GROMACS .gro file of C-alpha atoms in nm:
model
  362
    1MET     CA    1  -5.272  11.999   6.587
    2SER     CA    2  -5.136  11.776   6.869
    3LEU     CA    3  -4.769  11.720   6.937
    4LYS     CA    4  -4.775  11.353   6.824
    5PRO     CA    5  -4.892  11.421   6.463
    6ARG     CA    6  -4.638  11.703   6.440
    7LEU     CA    7  -4.363  11.468   6.559
    8ILE     CA    8  -4.465  11.202   6.307
    9THR     CA    9  -4.468  11.462   6.026
   10PHE     CA   10  -4.127  11.588   6.133
   11LEU     CA   11  -3.978  11.239   6.140
   12PHE     CA   12  -4.124  11.158   5.798
   13VAL     CA   13  -3.978  11.476   5.646
   14PHE     CA   14  -3.645  11.413   5.821
   15VAL     CA   15  -3.616  11.051   5.701
   16THR     CA   16  -3.721  11.148   5.349
   17SER     CA   17  -3.468  11.432   5.345
   18VAL     CA   18  -3.189  11.203   5.464
   19SER     CA   19  -3.277  10.944   5.200
   20LEU     CA   20  -3.262  11.208   4.930
   21LEU     CA   21  -2.948  11.351   5.081
   22TRP     CA   22  -2.743  11.040   5.009
   23ALA     CA   23  -2.891  10.963   4.667
   24ASP     CA   24  -2.709  11.211   4.444
   25ALA     CA   25  -2.348  11.207   4.561
   26LYS     CA   26  -2.099  11.184   4.272
   27ILE     CA   27  -1.727  11.111   4.286
   28LYS     CA   28  -1.491  11.243   4.017
   29PHE     CA   29  -1.113  11.187   4.028
   30THR     CA   30  -0.864  11.421   3.864
   31THR     CA   31  -0.675  11.111   3.748
   32ASN     CA   32  -0.708  10.739   3.812
   33THR     CA   33  -0.344  10.647   3.751
   34HIS     CA   34  -0.006  10.739   3.897
   35ASP     CA   35   0.337  10.633   3.769
   36PHE     CA   36   0.612  10.661   4.030
   37GLY     CA   37   0.876  10.604   3.762
   38THR     CA   38   1.205  10.468   3.897
   39ILE     CA   39   1.227  10.413   4.274
   40GLN     CA   40   1.528  10.314   4.481
   41GLU     CA   41   1.445  10.022   4.709
   42LYS     CA   42   1.669  10.166   4.983
   43ASP     CA   43   1.449  10.480   4.998
   44GLY     CA   44   1.155  10.276   5.130
   45ASP     CA   45   0.790  10.388   5.100
   46VAL     CA   46   0.657  10.618   4.828
   47THR     CA   47   0.320  10.793   4.835
   48ALA     CA   48   0.075  10.921   4.574
   49LYS     CA   49  -0.230  11.139   4.627
   50PHE     CA   50  -0.541  11.091   4.413
   51GLU     CA   51  -0.755  11.403   4.432
   52PHE     CA   52  -1.131  11.378   4.384
   53THR     CA   53  -1.431  11.609   4.398
   54ASN     CA   54  -1.791  11.556   4.501
   55THR     CA   55  -1.962  11.681   4.183
   56GLY     CA   56  -2.307  11.576   4.306
   57ASP     CA   57  -2.577  11.761   4.497
   58SER     CA   58  -2.549  11.565   4.823
   59PRO     CA   59  -2.274  11.467   5.068
   60LEU     CA   60  -2.027  11.205   4.945
   61LEU     CA   61  -1.909  10.932   5.183
   62ILE     CA   62  -1.608  10.710   5.108
   63THR     CA   63  -1.700  10.383   5.276
   64ARG     CA   64  -1.370  10.200   5.219
   65ALA     CA   65  -1.056  10.181   5.005
   66THR     CA   66  -0.881   9.848   4.948
   67ALA     CA   67  -0.566   9.736   4.767
   68THR     CA   68  -0.510   9.408   4.587
   69CYS     CA   69  -0.203   9.321   4.796
   70GLY     CA   70  -0.043   9.405   5.128
   71CYS     CA   71   0.237   9.600   4.957
   72THR     CA   72  -0.004   9.890   4.900
   73THR     CA   73  -0.184  10.089   5.170
   74PRO     CA   74  -0.468  10.331   5.081
   75GLU     CA   75  -0.611  10.592   5.320
   76HIS     CA   76  -0.936  10.778   5.266
   77PRO     CA   77  -1.138  11.059   5.429
   78LYS     CA   78  -1.364  10.934   5.707
   79LYS     CA   79  -1.610  11.224   5.705
   80PRO     CA   80  -1.870  11.306   5.435
   81LEU     CA   81  -1.770  11.567   5.178
   82ARG     CA   82  -2.016  11.843   5.090
   83PRO     CA   83  -2.111  11.911   4.726
   84GLY     CA   84  -1.815  12.073   4.551
   85GLU     CA   85  -1.574  11.973   4.828
   86LYS     CA   86  -1.244  11.803   4.740
   87GLY     CA   87  -1.075  11.506   4.906
   88GLU     CA   88  -0.775  11.279   4.864
   89ILE     CA   89  -0.706  10.908   4.855
   90VAL     CA   90  -0.349  10.870   4.982
   91VAL     CA   91  -0.182  10.554   4.848
   92THR     CA   92   0.150  10.428   4.987
   93TYR     CA   93   0.359  10.165   4.812
   94HIS     CA   94   0.603   9.978   5.036
   95ALA     CA   95   0.901   9.938   4.805
   96LYS     CA   96   1.141   9.777   5.050
   97GLY     CA   97   1.187   9.409   4.969
   98ARG     CA   98   0.998   9.446   4.638
   99PRO     CA   99   1.250   9.526   4.362
  100GLY     CA  100   1.138   9.531   3.999
  101PRO     CA  101   0.837   9.668   3.807
  102PHE     CA  102   0.499   9.685   3.977
  103ASP     CA  103   0.141   9.751   3.871
  104LYS     CA  104  -0.109   9.766   4.160
  105SER     CA  105  -0.484   9.824   4.182
  106ILE     CA  106  -0.679  10.012   4.449
  107TYR     CA  107  -1.059  10.006   4.472
  108VAL     CA  108  -1.245  10.303   4.623
  109TYR     CA  109  -1.603  10.244   4.741
  110SER     CA  110  -1.851  10.526   4.806
  111ASN     CA  111  -2.221  10.612   4.817
  112ASP     CA  112  -2.215  10.728   4.454
  113ALA     CA  113  -2.498  10.504   4.332
  114LYS     CA  114  -2.380  10.509   3.970
  115ASN     CA  115  -2.011  10.461   4.046
  116GLU     CA  116  -1.991  10.261   4.367
  117LYS     CA  117  -1.644  10.117   4.295
  118VAL     CA  118  -1.364  10.320   4.133
  119LEU     CA  119  -1.036  10.164   4.019
  120LEU     CA  120  -0.709  10.348   4.084
  121THR     CA  121  -0.374  10.220   3.956
  122ILE     CA  122  -0.014  10.281   4.061
  123THR     CA  123   0.289  10.170   3.858
  124GLY     CA  124   0.665  10.204   3.881
  125ASN     CA  125   0.996  10.022   3.889
  126VAL     CA  126   1.195   9.957   4.206
  127ILE     CA  127   1.574   9.937   4.169
  128SER     CA  128   1.706   9.655   4.384
  129ALA     CA  129   1.931   9.720   4.680
  130THR     CA  130   2.052   9.357   4.669
  131GLY     CA  131   2.182   9.117   4.404
  132VAL     CA  132   1.983   9.031   4.092
  133ARG     CA  133   1.967   8.656   4.163
  134GLU     CA  134   1.808   8.725   4.502
  135THR     CA  135   1.542   8.933   4.325
  136PHE     CA  136   1.474   8.726   4.012
  137THR     CA  137   1.430   8.398   4.195
  138GLU     CA  138   1.278   8.188   3.913
  139GLU     CA  139   1.522   8.042   3.657
  140LEU     CA  140   1.355   7.944   3.329
  141GLY     CA  141   1.665   7.843   3.133
  142GLY     CA  142   1.842   8.002   2.836
  143GLY     CA  143   1.970   8.280   3.064
  144LEU     CA  144   1.618   8.401   3.150
  145ARG     CA  145   1.517   8.474   3.507
  146VAL     CA  146   1.183   8.614   3.633
  147LYS     CA  147   1.046   8.730   3.968
  148THR     CA  148   0.721   8.535   3.960
  149LEU     CA  149   0.544   8.262   3.765
  150THR     CA  150   0.193   8.400   3.825
  151LEU     CA  151   0.017   8.718   3.709
  152ASN     CA  152  -0.323   8.802   3.858
  153PHE     CA  153  -0.561   9.036   3.675
  154PHE     CA  154  -0.821   9.015   3.956
  155ASP     CA  155  -1.167   9.150   3.853
  156VAL     CA  156  -1.218   9.174   3.476
  157TYR     CA  157  -1.530   9.318   3.309
  158PRO     CA  158  -1.581   9.241   2.937
  159GLY     CA  159  -1.631   9.569   2.753
  160ARG     CA  160  -1.443   9.782   3.005
  161ASN     CA  161  -1.081   9.893   2.981
  162ASN     CA  162  -0.817   9.630   2.915
  163ARG     CA  163  -0.602   9.520   3.209
  164THR     CA  164  -0.221   9.496   3.189
  165ARG     CA  165   0.017   9.316   3.423
  166THR     CA  166   0.396   9.332   3.419
  167LEU     CA  167   0.635   9.038   3.433
  168ALA     CA  168   0.985   9.153   3.528
  169VAL     CA  169   1.257   8.960   3.342
  170TYR     CA  170   1.637   8.952   3.360
  171ASN     CA  171   1.895   8.837   3.107
  172GLU     CA  172   2.180   8.679   3.302
  173GLY     CA  173   2.342   8.547   2.984
  174ASP     CA  174   2.619   8.695   2.770
  175THR     CA  175   2.419   8.753   2.448
  176PRO     CA  176   2.115   8.970   2.364
  177MET     CA  177   1.783   8.799   2.436
  178THR     CA  178   1.461   8.798   2.231
  179LEU     CA  179   1.156   8.639   2.391
  180THR     CA  180   0.883   8.437   2.219
  181TYR     CA  181   0.554   8.304   2.354
  182ARG     CA  182   0.337   7.997   2.294
  183ASN     CA  183  -0.015   7.884   2.389
  184VAL     CA  184  -0.131   8.246   2.409
  185PRO     CA  185  -0.515   8.269   2.405
  186LYS     CA  186  -0.690   8.519   2.178
  187HIS     CA  187  -0.776   8.757   2.461
  188ILE     CA  188  -0.413   8.794   2.574
  189HIS     CA  189  -0.168   9.035   2.404
  190ILE     CA  190   0.202   9.037   2.493
  191ASP     CA  191   0.476   9.298   2.439
  192CYS     CA  192   0.835   9.306   2.564
  193ASP     CA  193   1.002   9.632   2.668
  194PRO     CA  194   1.266   9.648   2.532
  195GLU     CA  195   1.214   9.406   2.244
  196VAL     CA  196   1.573   9.283   2.288
  197VAL     CA  197   1.701   9.248   2.646
  198GLU     CA  198   2.074   9.307   2.657
  199PRO     CA  199   2.310   9.090   2.868
  200LYS     CA  200   2.291   9.158   3.243
  201GLN     CA  201   1.992   9.389   3.188
  202GLN     CA  202   1.630   9.388   3.304
  203GLY     CA  203   1.319   9.406   3.089
  204ARG     CA  204   0.940   9.403   3.119
  205VAL     CA  205   0.694   9.164   2.959
  206LEU     CA  206   0.363   9.351   2.939
  207VAL     CA  207   0.071   9.107   2.941
  208THR     CA  208  -0.263   9.266   2.846
  209PHE     CA  209  -0.602   9.107   2.906
  210GLU     CA  210  -0.821   9.230   2.617
  211THR     CA  211  -1.164   9.225   2.778
  212GLU     CA  212  -1.368   9.243   2.454
  213LYS     CA  213  -1.217   8.916   2.330
  214VAL     CA  214  -1.272   8.690   2.630
  215LYS     CA  215  -1.557   8.439   2.605
  216ASP     CA  216  -1.587   8.318   2.960
  217TRP     CA  217  -1.729   8.395   3.304
  218GLY     CA  218  -1.610   8.341   3.659
  219THR     CA  219  -1.258   8.248   3.763
  220ARG     CA  220  -1.032   8.169   3.469
  221THR     CA  221  -0.680   8.030   3.447
  222ASP     CA  222  -0.461   8.049   3.136
  223VAL     CA  223  -0.107   7.911   3.110
  224ILE     CA  224   0.135   8.053   2.853
  225ASP     CA  225   0.490   7.943   2.774
  226ILE     CA  226   0.777   8.190   2.749
  227TYR     CA  227   1.094   8.109   2.552
  228VAL     CA  228   1.429   8.263   2.467
  229GLN     CA  229   1.464   8.259   2.090
  230GLY     CA  230   1.728   8.005   1.991
  231GLN     CA  231   1.737   7.854   2.340
  232GLU     CA  232   1.408   7.663   2.334
  233THR     CA  233   1.562   7.323   2.417
  234ARG     CA  234   1.722   7.466   2.732
  235MET     CA  235   1.398   7.604   2.874
  236LYS     CA  236   1.243   7.448   3.185
  237ASN     CA  237   0.956   7.540   3.415
  238ASN     CA  238   0.879   7.821   3.173
  239HIS     CA  239   0.502   7.824   3.229
  240ILE     CA  240   0.343   8.157   3.333
  241THR     CA  241  -0.001   8.128   3.493
  242LEU     CA  242  -0.255   8.405   3.426
  243LEU     CA  243  -0.546   8.439   3.668
  244ALA     CA  244  -0.864   8.648   3.627
  245ASP     CA  245  -1.214   8.670   3.771
  246ILE     CA  246  -1.455   8.766   3.491
  247TRP     CA  247  -1.770   8.959   3.588
  248GLU     CA  248  -2.059   9.085   3.380
  249ASP     CA  249  -2.085   9.464   3.375
  250PHE     CA  250  -2.426   9.579   3.500
  251SER     CA  251  -2.314   9.933   3.588
  252LYS     CA  252  -2.491  10.098   3.293
  253LEU     CA  253  -2.834   9.948   3.357
  254THR     CA  254  -3.107  10.202   3.424
  255LYS     CA  255  -3.339  10.178   3.723
  256GLU     CA  256  -3.618  10.055   3.492
  257GLN     CA  257  -3.392   9.789   3.340
  258ARG     CA  258  -3.302   9.662   3.686
  259GLN     CA  259  -3.667   9.646   3.784
  260ASN     CA  260  -3.744   9.439   3.472
  261ALA     CA  261  -3.434   9.222   3.495
  262PRO     CA  262  -3.425   8.843   3.536
  263GLU     CA  263  -3.401   8.706   3.889
  264ILE     CA  264  -3.248   8.372   3.979
  265GLU     CA  265  -3.390   8.147   4.251
  266VAL     CA  266  -3.218   7.822   4.355
  267SER     CA  267  -3.408   7.559   4.553
  268ASN     CA  268  -3.120   7.492   4.792
  269THR     CA  269  -2.775   7.635   4.858
  270ILE     CA  270  -2.645   7.324   5.038
  271ILE     CA  271  -2.593   6.979   4.887
  272ASP     CA  272  -2.507   6.690   5.121
  273PHE     CA  273  -2.394   6.378   4.938
  274GLU     CA  274  -2.337   6.199   5.268
  275ARG     CA  275  -2.073   5.926   5.287
  276GLY     CA  276  -2.032   5.636   5.045
  277ASN     CA  277  -1.807   5.487   4.782
  278ASN     CA  278  -2.045   5.494   4.488
  279ALA     CA  279  -2.103   5.782   4.246
  280ARG     CA  280  -2.427   5.963   4.323
  281THR     CA  281  -2.629   6.255   4.189
  282ARG     CA  282  -2.831   6.533   4.351
  283GLU     CA  283  -3.065   6.781   4.184
  284LEU     CA  284  -3.134   7.150   4.233
  285THR     CA  285  -3.417   7.351   4.081
  286VAL     CA  286  -3.318   7.682   3.922
  287ARG     CA  287  -3.606   7.920   3.852
  288ASN     CA  288  -3.642   8.261   3.688
  289THR     CA  289  -3.865   8.478   3.908
  290GLY     CA  290  -3.786   8.799   3.716
  291LYS     CA  291  -3.937   8.975   3.416
  292GLU     CA  292  -3.676   8.909   3.145
  293THR     CA  293  -3.508   8.593   3.016
  294LEU     CA  294  -3.253   8.445   3.257
  295GLN     CA  295  -2.929   8.324   3.099
  296ILE     CA  296  -2.724   8.082   3.307
  297ARG     CA  297  -2.374   8.173   3.192
  298LYS     CA  298  -2.176   7.903   3.366
  299VAL     CA  299  -2.169   7.653   3.651
  300GLN     CA  300  -1.824   7.648   3.807
  301TYR     CA  301  -1.696   7.422   4.083
  302ASP     CA  302  -1.380   7.387   4.289
  303ASP     CA  303  -1.297   7.023   4.218
  304ALA     CA  304  -1.329   6.959   3.845
  305GLU     CA  305  -1.236   6.592   3.883
  306ALA     CA  306  -1.469   6.472   4.156
  307PHE     CA  307  -1.777   6.670   4.054
  308GLN     CA  308  -1.967   6.698   3.727
  309THR     CA  309  -2.272   6.915   3.655
  310THR     CA  310  -2.533   6.923   3.379
  311LEU     CA  311  -2.818   7.166   3.316
  312ASP     CA  312  -3.138   7.073   3.136
  313LYS     CA  313  -3.170   7.431   3.007
  314THR     CA  314  -2.948   7.740   3.020
  315SER     CA  315  -3.209   7.994   2.905
  316LEU     CA  316  -3.520   8.045   3.118
  317LYS     CA  317  -3.820   8.262   3.037
  318PRO     CA  318  -3.994   8.446   3.323
  319GLY     CA  319  -4.148   8.187   3.557
  320GLU     CA  320  -3.965   7.899   3.391
  321ALA     CA  321  -3.748   7.648   3.583
  322THR     CA  322  -3.483   7.388   3.506
  323LYS     CA  323  -3.291   7.112   3.685
  324LEU     CA  324  -2.923   7.128   3.773
  325HIS     CA  325  -2.777   6.778   3.816
  326VAL     CA  326  -2.466   6.751   4.034
  327THR     CA  327  -2.275   6.422   4.038
  328PHE     CA  328  -2.007   6.329   4.291
  329ASN     CA  329  -1.764   6.048   4.209
  330PRO     CA  330  -1.553   5.947   4.515
  331ALA     CA  331  -1.313   5.750   4.293
  332LYS     CA  332  -1.193   6.079   4.140
  333THR     CA  333  -1.055   6.224   4.464
  334LYS     CA  334  -0.815   6.116   4.737
  335LYS     CA  335  -0.992   6.325   5.000
  336ARG     CA  336  -1.189   6.141   5.266
  337SER     CA  337  -1.399   6.443   5.355
  338ILE     CA  338  -1.496   6.720   5.114
  339ASN     CA  339  -1.634   7.067   5.174
  340GLU     CA  340  -1.638   7.246   4.840
  341HIS     CA  341  -1.869   7.482   4.658
  342LEU     CA  342  -2.004   7.543   4.310
  343THR     CA  343  -2.100   7.879   4.164
  344ILE     CA  344  -2.400   7.940   3.938
  345ILE     CA  345  -2.327   8.246   3.722
  346SER     CA  346  -2.618   8.422   3.550
  347ASN     CA  347  -2.730   8.757   3.408
  348ASP     CA  348  -2.928   8.848   3.721
  349PRO     CA  349  -2.777   9.192   3.800
  350SER     CA  350  -2.873   9.170   4.168
  351ASN     CA  351  -2.739   8.820   4.227
  352SER     CA  352  -2.513   8.722   3.939
  353ARG     CA  353  -2.333   8.452   4.140
  354VAL     CA  354  -2.512   8.200   4.359
  355ILE     CA  355  -2.285   7.993   4.582
  356VAL     CA  356  -2.391   7.634   4.659
  357ASN     CA  357  -2.197   7.459   4.937
  358ILE     CA  358  -2.120   7.090   4.878
  359GLN     CA  359  -2.050   6.836   5.151
  360ALA     CA  360  -1.937   6.486   5.065
  361GLY     CA  361  -1.724   6.201   5.196
  362LYS     CA  362  -1.628   5.840   5.147
   0.00000   0.00000   0.00000
């Protein structure tokens, strides 16, 4: 046997072995949550360690670890971990300048094919080193002050665990305070801890996004109103905005199910309306090139006033196509030049969101 065939055989075995090597890594954390409890702002940073083990048969590689805000810094091992080997994700919360309750998310990405993204959570309460009014900057009336008017749930998956965010509140009045809420959607549950906030005391409003109850896809905004019981007429600017990005959960699909899944194909990912003062419409063709029925969940766009969309059909059998009509009305916007995008959300597990860039002007 010549050297060249031997070399080819060796390379084939080597590449095959490497491919198999990275296929069965498994990440398992001892715990996914850490509560720091009460922290003094003056003490600065606090750190938690999340221990994990490679329970698979092949080396585990942590590709990245990201936090949902700059107040939290995660660090991860840079080298692969052998089967059975342990590692740590070290998470630091920068408490200085951030008094009040916190609830932060960290996402850990690895080559575990069945668990590519793991959610870690840190919680706690930072005791302010400065005055209360400097910390609770938003005055809602009736003696109620809060730190923020927006709560972001980030990625939400219907059917997975519920997500809870904390709104820190302060009673600067002289009487006990009971909070009430209005315009609360069915998928939002609210508790106050404690139920009655005593004068000159802090409390926590726990807002839970109940994933099983939401009937929507893509980015979602809800606005709820918060009131002090008996002080409703004194309330102002008491709207709390809830943000979430709702994704379909494809993590439990088998390899066979993925192979037989629907596949979305869009005729163009750029729409140019050119310049003009009249309303005009463009069309895109959306086709199902997969093996199961394609469901177009939603078409979402940045500018809800200037653009309108209609679909001839939202359910497509394999090989079937439909038209997406996009209308731009220049009279509905003050912008002279527009560069927006719309998102087509479907049940294609490999490409559940197709972004179409829109250019227009008047």
